[in-house]
mmCIF file of C-alpha atoms and ligand atoms in Angstrom:
data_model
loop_
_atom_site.group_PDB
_atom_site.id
_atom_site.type_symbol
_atom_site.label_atom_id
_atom_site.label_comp_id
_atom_site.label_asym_id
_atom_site.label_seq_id
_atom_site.Cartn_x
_atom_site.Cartn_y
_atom_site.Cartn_z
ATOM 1 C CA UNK A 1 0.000 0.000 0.000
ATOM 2 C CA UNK A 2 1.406 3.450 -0.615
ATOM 3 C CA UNK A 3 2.452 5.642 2.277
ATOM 4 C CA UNK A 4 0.380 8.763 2.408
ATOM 5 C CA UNK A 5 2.692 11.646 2.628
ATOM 6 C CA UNK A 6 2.669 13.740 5.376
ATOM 7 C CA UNK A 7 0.585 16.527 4.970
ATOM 8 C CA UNK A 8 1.642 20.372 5.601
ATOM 9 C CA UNK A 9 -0.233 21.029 8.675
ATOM 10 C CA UNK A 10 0.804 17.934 10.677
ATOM 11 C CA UNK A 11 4.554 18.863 9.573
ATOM 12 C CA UNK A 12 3.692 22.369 11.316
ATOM 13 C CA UNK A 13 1.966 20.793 14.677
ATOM 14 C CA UNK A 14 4.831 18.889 15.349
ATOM 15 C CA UNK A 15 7.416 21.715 14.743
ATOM 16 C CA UNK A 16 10.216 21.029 17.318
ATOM 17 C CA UNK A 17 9.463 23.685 20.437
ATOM 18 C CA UNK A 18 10.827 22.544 23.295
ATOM 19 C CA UNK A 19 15.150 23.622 23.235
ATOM 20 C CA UNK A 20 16.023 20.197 25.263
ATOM 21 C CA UNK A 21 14.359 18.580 22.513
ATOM 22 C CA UNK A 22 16.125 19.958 19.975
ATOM 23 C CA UNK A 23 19.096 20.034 21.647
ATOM 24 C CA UNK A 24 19.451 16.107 22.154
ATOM 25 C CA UNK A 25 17.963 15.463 18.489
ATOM 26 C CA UNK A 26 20.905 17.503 16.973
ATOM 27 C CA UNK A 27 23.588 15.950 19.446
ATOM 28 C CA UNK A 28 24.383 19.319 20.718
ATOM 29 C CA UNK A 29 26.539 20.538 23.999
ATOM 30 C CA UNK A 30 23.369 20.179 26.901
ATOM 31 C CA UNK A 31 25.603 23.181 28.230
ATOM 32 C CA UNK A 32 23.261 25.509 25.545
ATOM 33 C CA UNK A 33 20.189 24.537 27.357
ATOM 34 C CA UNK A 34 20.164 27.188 29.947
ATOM 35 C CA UNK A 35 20.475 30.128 27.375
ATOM 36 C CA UNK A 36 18.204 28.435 24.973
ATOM 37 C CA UNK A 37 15.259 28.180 27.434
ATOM 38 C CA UNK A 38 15.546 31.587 29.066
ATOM 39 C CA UNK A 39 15.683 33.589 25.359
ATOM 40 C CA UNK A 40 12.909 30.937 24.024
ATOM 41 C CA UNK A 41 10.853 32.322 27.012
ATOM 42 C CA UNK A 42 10.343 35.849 25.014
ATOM 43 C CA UNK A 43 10.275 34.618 21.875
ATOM 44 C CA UNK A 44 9.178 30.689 21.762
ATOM 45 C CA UNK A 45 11.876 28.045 19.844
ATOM 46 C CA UNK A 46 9.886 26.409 16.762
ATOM 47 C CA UNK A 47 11.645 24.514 14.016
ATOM 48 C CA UNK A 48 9.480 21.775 11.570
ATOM 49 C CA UNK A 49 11.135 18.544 10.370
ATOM 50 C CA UNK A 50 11.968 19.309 7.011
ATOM 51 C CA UNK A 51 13.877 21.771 8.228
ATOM 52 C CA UNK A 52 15.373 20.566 11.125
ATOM 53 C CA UNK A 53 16.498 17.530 8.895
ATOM 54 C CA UNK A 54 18.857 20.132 6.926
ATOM 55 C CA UNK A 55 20.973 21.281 9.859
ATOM 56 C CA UNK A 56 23.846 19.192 10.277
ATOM 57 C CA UNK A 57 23.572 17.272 13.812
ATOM 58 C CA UNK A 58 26.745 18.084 16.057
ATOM 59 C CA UNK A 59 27.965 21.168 15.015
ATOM 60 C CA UNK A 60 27.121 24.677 16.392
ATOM 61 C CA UNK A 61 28.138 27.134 13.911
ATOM 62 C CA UNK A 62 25.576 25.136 11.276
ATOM 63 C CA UNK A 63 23.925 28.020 9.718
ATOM 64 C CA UNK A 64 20.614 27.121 9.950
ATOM 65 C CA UNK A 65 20.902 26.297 13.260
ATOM 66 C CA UNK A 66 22.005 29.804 14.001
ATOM 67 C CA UNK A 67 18.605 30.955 12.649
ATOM 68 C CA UNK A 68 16.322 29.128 14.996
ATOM 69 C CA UNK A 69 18.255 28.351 18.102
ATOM 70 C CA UNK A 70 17.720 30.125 21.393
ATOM 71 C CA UNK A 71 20.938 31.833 23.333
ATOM 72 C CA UNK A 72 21.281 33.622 25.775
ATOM 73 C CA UNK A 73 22.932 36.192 23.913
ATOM 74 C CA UNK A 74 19.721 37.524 23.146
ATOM 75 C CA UNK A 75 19.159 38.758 26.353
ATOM 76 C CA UNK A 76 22.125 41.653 26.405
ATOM 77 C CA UNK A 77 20.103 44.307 26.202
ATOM 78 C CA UNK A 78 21.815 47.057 23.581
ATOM 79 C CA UNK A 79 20.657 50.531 23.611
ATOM 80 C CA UNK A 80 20.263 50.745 19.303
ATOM 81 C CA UNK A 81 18.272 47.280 19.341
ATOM 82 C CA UNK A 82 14.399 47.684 20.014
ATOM 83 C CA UNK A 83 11.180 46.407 20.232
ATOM 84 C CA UNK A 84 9.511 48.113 17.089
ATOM 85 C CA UNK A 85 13.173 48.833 14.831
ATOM 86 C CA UNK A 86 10.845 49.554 11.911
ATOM 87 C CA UNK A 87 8.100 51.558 13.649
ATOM 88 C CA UNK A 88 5.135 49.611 11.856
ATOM 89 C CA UNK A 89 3.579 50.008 14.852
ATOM 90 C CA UNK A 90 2.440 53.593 13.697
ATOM 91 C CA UNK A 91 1.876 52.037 10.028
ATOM 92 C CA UNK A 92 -0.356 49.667 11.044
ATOM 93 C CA UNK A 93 -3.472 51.622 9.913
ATOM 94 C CA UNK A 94 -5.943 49.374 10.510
ATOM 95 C CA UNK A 95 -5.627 46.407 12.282
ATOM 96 C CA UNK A 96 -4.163 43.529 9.700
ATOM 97 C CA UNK A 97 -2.979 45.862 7.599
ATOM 98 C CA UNK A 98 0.495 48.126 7.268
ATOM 99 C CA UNK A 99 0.651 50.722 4.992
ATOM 100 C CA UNK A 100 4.211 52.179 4.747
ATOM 101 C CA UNK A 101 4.670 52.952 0.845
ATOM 102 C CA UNK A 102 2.677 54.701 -1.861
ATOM 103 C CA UNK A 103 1.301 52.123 -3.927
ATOM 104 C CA UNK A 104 1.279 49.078 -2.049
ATOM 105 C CA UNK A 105 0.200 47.281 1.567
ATOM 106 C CA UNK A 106 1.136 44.820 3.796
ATOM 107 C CA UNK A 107 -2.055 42.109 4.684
ATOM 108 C CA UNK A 108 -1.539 40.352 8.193
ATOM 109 C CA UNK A 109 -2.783 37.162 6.353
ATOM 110 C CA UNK A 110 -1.558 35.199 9.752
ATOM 111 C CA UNK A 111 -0.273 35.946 12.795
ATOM 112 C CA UNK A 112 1.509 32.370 13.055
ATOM 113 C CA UNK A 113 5.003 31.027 11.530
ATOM 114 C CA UNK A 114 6.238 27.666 10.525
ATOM 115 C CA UNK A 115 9.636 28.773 12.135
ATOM 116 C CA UNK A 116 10.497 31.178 13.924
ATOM 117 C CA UNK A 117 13.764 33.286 13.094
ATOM 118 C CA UNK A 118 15.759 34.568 16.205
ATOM 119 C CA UNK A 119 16.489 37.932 14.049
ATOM 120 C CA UNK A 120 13.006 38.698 12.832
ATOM 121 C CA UNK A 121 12.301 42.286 13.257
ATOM 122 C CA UNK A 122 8.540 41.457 14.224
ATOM 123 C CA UNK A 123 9.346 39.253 16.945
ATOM 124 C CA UNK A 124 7.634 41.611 19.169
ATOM 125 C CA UNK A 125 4.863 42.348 16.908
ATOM 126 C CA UNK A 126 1.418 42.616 18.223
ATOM 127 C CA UNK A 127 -0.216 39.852 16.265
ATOM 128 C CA UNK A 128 -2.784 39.213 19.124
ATOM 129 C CA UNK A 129 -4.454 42.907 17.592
ATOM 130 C CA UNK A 130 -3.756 41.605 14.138
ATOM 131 C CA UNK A 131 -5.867 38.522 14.133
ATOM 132 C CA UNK A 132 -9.016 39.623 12.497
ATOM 133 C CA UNK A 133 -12.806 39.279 12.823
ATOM 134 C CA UNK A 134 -14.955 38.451 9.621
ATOM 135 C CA UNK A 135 -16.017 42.624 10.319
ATOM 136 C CA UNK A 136 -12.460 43.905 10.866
ATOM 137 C CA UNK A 137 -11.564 41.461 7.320
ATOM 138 C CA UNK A 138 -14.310 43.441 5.740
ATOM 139 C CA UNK A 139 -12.866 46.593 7.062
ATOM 140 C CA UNK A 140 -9.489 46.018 5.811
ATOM 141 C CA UNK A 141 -10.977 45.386 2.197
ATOM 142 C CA UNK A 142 -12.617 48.371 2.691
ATOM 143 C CA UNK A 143 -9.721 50.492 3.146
ATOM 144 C CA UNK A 144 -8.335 49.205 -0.056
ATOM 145 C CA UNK A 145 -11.427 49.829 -2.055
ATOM 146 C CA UNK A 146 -11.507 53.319 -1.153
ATOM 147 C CA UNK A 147 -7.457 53.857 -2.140
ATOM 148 C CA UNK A 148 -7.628 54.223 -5.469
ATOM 149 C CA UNK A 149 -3.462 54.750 -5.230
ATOM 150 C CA UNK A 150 -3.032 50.868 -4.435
ATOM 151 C CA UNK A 151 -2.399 49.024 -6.974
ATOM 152 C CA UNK A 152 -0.112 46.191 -5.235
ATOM 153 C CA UNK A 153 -1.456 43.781 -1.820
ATOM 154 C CA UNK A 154 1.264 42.320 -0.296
ATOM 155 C CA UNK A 155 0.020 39.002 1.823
ATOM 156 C CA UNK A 156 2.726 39.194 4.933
ATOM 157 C CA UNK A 157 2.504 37.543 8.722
ATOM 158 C CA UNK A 158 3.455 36.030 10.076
ATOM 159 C CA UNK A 159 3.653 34.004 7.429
ATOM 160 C CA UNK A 160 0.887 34.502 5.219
ATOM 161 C CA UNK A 161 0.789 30.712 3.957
ATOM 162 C CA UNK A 162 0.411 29.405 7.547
ATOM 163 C CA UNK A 163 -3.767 30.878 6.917
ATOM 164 C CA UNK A 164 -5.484 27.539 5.494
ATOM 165 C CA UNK A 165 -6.094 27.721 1.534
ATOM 166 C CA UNK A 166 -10.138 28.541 2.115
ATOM 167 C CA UNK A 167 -8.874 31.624 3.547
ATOM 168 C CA UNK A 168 -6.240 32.613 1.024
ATOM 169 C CA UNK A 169 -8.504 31.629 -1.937
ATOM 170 C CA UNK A 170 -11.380 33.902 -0.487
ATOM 171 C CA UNK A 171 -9.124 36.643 0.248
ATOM 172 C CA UNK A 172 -7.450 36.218 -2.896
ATOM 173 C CA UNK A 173 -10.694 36.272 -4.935
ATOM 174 C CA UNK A 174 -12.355 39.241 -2.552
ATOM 175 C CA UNK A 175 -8.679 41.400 -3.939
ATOM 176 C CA UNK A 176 -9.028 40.757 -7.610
ATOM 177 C CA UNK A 177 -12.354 42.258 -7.535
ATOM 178 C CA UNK A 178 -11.128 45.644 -6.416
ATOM 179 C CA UNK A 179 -10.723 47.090 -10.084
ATOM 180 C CA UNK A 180 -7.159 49.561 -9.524
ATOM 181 C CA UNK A 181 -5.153 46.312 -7.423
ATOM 182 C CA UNK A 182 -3.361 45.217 -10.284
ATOM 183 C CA UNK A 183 -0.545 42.639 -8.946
ATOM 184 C CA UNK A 184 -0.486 40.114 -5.698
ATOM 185 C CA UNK A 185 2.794 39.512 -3.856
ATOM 186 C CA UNK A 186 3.121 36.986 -0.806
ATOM 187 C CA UNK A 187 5.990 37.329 1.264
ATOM 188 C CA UNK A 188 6.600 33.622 2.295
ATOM 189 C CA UNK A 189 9.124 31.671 4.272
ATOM 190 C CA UNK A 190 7.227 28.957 4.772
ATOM 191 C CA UNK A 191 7.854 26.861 1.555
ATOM 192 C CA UNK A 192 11.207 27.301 2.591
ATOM 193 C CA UNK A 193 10.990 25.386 6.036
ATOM 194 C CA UNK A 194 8.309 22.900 4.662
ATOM 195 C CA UNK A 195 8.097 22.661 0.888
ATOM 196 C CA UNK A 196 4.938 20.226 1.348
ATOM 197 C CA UNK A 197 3.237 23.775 2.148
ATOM 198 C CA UNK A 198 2.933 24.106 -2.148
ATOM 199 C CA UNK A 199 0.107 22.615 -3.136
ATOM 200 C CA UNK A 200 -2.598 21.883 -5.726
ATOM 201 C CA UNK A 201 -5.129 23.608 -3.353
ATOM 202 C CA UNK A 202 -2.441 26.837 -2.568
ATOM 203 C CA UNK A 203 -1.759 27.107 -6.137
ATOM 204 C CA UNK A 204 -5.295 27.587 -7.369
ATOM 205 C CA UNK A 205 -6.115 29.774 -4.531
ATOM 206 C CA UNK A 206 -3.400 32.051 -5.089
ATOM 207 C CA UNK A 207 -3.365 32.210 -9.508
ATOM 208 C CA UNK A 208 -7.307 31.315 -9.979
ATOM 209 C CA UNK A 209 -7.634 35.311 -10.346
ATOM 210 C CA UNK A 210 -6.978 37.689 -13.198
ATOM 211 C CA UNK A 211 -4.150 39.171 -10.825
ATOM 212 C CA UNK A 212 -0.471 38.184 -11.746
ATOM 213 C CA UNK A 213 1.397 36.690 -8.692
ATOM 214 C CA UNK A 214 5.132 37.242 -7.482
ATOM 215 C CA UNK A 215 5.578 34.860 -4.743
ATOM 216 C CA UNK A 216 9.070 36.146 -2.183
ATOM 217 C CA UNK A 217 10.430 33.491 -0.672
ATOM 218 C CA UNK A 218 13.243 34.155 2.215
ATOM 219 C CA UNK A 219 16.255 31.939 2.077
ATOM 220 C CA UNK A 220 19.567 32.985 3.708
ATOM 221 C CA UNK A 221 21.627 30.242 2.673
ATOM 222 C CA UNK A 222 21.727 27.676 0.047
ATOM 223 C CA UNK A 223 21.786 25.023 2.385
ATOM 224 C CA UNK A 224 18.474 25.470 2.829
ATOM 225 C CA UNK A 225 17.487 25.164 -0.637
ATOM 226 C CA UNK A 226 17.184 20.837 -1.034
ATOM 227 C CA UNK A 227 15.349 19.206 -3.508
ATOM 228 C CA UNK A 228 11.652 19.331 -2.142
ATOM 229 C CA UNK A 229 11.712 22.962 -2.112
ATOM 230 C CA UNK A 230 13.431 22.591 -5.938
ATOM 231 C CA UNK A 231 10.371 20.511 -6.766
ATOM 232 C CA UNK A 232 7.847 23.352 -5.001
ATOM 233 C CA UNK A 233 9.696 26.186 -7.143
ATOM 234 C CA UNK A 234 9.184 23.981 -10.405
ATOM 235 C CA UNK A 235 5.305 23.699 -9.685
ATOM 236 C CA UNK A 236 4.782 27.452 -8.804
ATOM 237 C CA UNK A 237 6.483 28.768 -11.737
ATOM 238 C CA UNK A 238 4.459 26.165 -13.562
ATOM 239 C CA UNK A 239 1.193 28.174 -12.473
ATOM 240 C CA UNK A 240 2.278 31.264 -13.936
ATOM 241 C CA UNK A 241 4.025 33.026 -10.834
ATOM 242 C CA UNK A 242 7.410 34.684 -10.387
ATOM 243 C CA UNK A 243 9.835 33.433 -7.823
ATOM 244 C CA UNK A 244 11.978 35.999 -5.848
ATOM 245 C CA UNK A 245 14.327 35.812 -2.581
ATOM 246 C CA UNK A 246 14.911 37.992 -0.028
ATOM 247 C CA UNK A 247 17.731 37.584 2.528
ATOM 248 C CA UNK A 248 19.009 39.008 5.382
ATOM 249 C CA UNK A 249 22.671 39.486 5.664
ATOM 250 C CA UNK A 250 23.347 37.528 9.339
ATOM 251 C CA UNK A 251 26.898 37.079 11.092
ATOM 252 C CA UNK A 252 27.643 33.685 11.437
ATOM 253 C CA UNK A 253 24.978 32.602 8.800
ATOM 254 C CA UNK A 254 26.007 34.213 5.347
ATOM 255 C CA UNK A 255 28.622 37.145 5.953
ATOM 256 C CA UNK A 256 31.250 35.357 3.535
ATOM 257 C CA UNK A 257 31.583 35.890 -0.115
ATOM 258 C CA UNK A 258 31.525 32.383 -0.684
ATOM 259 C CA UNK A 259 27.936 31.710 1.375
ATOM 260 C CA UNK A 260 26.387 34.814 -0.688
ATOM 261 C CA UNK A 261 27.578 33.437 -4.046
ATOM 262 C CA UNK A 262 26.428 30.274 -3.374
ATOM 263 C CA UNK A 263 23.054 31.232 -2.447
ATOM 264 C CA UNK A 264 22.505 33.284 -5.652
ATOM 265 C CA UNK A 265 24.016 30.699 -7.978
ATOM 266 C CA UNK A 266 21.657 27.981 -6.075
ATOM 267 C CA UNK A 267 18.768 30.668 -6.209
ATOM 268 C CA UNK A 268 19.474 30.806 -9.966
ATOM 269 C CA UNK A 269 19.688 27.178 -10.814
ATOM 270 C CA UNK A 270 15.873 26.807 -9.596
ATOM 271 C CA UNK A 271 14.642 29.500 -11.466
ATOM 272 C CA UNK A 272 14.735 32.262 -8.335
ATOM 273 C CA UNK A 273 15.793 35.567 -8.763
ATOM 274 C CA UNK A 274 17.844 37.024 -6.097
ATOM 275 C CA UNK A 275 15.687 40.455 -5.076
ATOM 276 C CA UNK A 276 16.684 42.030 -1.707
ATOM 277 C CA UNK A 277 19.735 41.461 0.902
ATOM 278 C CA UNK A 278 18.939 43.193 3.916
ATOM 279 C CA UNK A 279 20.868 44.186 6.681
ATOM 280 C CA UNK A 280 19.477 43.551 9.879
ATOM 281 C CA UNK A 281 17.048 45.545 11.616
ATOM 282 C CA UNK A 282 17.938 46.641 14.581
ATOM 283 C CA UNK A 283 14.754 44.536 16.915
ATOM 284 C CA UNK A 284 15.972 43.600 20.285
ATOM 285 C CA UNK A 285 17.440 40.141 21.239
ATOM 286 C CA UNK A 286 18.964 39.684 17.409
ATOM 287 C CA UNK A 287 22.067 42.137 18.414
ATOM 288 C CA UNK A 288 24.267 39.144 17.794
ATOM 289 C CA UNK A 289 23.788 38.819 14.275
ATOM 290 C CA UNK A 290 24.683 42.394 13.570
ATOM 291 C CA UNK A 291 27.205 42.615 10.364
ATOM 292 C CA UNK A 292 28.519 46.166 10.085
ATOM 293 C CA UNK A 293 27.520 48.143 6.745
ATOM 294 C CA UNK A 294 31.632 48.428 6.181
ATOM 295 C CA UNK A 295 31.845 44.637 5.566
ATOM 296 C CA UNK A 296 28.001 44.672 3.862
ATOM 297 C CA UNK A 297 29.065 46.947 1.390
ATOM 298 C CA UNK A 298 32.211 45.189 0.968
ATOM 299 C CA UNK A 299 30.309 42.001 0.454
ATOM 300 C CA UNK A 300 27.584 43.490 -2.138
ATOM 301 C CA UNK A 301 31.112 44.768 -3.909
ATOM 302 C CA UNK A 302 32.399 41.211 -4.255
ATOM 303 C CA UNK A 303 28.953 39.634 -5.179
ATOM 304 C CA UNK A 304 29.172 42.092 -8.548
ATOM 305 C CA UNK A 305 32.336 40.955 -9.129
ATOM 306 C CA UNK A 306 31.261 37.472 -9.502
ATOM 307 C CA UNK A 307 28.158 36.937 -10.553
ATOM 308 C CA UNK A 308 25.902 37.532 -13.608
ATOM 309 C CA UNK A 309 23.959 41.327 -12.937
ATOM 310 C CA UNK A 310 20.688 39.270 -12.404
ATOM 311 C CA UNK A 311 22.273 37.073 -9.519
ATOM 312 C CA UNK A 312 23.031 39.968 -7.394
ATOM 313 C CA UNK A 313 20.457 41.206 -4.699
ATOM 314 C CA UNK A 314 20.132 44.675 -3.865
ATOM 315 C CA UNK A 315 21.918 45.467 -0.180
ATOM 316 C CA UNK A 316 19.046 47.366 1.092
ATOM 317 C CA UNK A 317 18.324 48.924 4.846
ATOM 318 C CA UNK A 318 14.644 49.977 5.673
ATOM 319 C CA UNK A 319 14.201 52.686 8.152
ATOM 320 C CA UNK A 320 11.297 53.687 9.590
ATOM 321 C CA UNK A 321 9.387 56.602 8.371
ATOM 322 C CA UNK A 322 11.095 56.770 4.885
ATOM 323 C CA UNK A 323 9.163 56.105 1.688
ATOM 324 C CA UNK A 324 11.192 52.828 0.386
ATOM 325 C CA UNK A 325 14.173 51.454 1.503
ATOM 326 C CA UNK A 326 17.139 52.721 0.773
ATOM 327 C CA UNK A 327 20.159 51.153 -1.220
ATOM 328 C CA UNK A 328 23.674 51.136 0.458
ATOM 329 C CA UNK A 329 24.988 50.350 -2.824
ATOM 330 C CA UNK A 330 24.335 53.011 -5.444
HETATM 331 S S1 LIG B 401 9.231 33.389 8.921
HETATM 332 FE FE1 LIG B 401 9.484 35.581 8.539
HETATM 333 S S2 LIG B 401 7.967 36.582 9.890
HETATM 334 FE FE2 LIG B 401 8.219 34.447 10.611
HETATM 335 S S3 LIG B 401 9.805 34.553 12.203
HETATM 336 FE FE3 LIG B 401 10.847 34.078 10.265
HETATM 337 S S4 LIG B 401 11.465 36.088 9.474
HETATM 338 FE FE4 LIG B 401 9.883 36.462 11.033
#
């Protein structure tokens, strides 16, 4: 008898939480636990399989451990790092949705993540005012009906693929009906940390519109990029959409020539276009991943020099109150 395959949402209920757990799975020094649980106490520890099964077991430094495990470095408290580093806080112009730029919004599609990254500048976002009410949905489509100026929704979280496909598909179908939106985007890590997330059911919800799609995945290095999530790409692009990256430039993750090069070149053999490198917002308990903007801009320097133009992300910082982000690289 064939073995049913696992399906996305049990993959996401039984998302490693608990740091001992994770700890003894990946043969790591019990001597982390302490740190670990007092920093997953702010901001919980969750990790799924299919990633977890990426990170080499036994060794510290493995960057995609870096991205999900706990330490107690987090707790230093640093005067630049905050709670809000991008001040959506004041954005957030209705609840679920963020309007910072002409043209375009962010949609709180989900308050929930299938991982969560210990430098995410929302980790102290108020999602608990951001999960809305079939009335407060109504009033966010509202507020884009009566903006003739947007022409671009943005589904972001959370991660916006974590909301079940009913929900995306209505949402989806509710958006192309507003006559001046003229492109989707979903901002999306979640195919990423379980590629099973890329459906039949996703795909029609998302491209059963007239809109065009971009999907933005976030990958920070290419070990993260396996074969599933090859095999995901391949049946998005199929539909019709186009596949982007974002990164975030992370010390002791990808701050090496060779890392970045290898994530574009892996980006590019699977049909992803390299779109954004950001360095890191400045959101408390992530101070140890700080990469100055001398070696950034150093970095971005030697990423032209070896790769194709179209390979090369833009090294981009976004600062609250400005109307895009801003290039460090002219
Ligand atoms: S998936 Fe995105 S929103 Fe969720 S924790 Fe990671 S960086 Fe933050």
């Amino acid at each position: 008898m064939p073995v049913e395959p696992i399906s996305w949402q049990r993959l996401l209920a039984t998302s490693v939480t608990d740091p001992q757990q994770l700890l003894s799975r990946l043969n790591l020094d019990p001597s982390l636990l302490a740190g670990a649980r007092a920093a997953s106490a702010d901001f919980p520890l969750r990790v799924p399989e299919p990633y977890l099964s990426r990170i080499r077991p036994g060794d510290p430094a493995d960057p995609l451990l870096r991205q999900v495990l706990p330490l107690g470095e987090e707790l230093t408290e640093h005067p630049d790092f905050v709670m809000d580093p991008l001040g959506e806080q004041d954005t957030n112009a209705r609840p679920g949705i963020i309007h910072k730029y002409h043209g375009r919004l962010l949609l709180v599609v989900s308050s929930g993540c299938a991982v969560n990254c210990r430098y995410c500048f929302r980790r102290h976002f108020p999602y608990e005012d951001n999960n809305l009410s079939t009335a407060e949905w109504q009033q966010a489509l509202d507020y884009i009906r009566q903006d003739p100026t947007i022409s671009e929704v943005i589904y972001s979280g959370g991660d916006p693929l974590a909301a079940s496909d009913k929900r995306i598909a209505w949402l989806t179908r509710e958006i192309a009906a507003i006559s001046h939106v003229r492109r989707l985007r979903v901002h999306t890590r979640l195919p990423v940390v379980i590629p099973q997330r890329v459906t039949t059911e996703l795909i029609e919800a998302l491209c059963g519109t007239r809109l065009p799609v971009t999907m933005v995945l976030h990958c920070n290095h290419a070990n993260e990029i396996d074969r599933p999530l090859g095999e995901a790409v391949r049946l998005l692009r199929q539909a019709g959409m186009q596949l982007l990256n974002q990164s975030v430039l992370l010390r002791g993750v990808n701050d090496d020539i060779d890392s970045l090069v290898n994530l574009s070149e892996t980006l590019g053999d699977n049909g992803i276009l390299p779109y954004y490198l950001h360095v890191l917002d400045h959101v408390k308990g992530a101070q140890h991943f700080h990469v100055d903007d001398r070696r950034a801009i150093e970095l971005a320097r030697e990423m032209l020099a070896r790769l194709p133009g179209f390979l090369v992300p833009r090294l981009v910082r976004e600062t609250a109150g400005e109307t895009s982000k801003t290039p460090l690289l002219s």
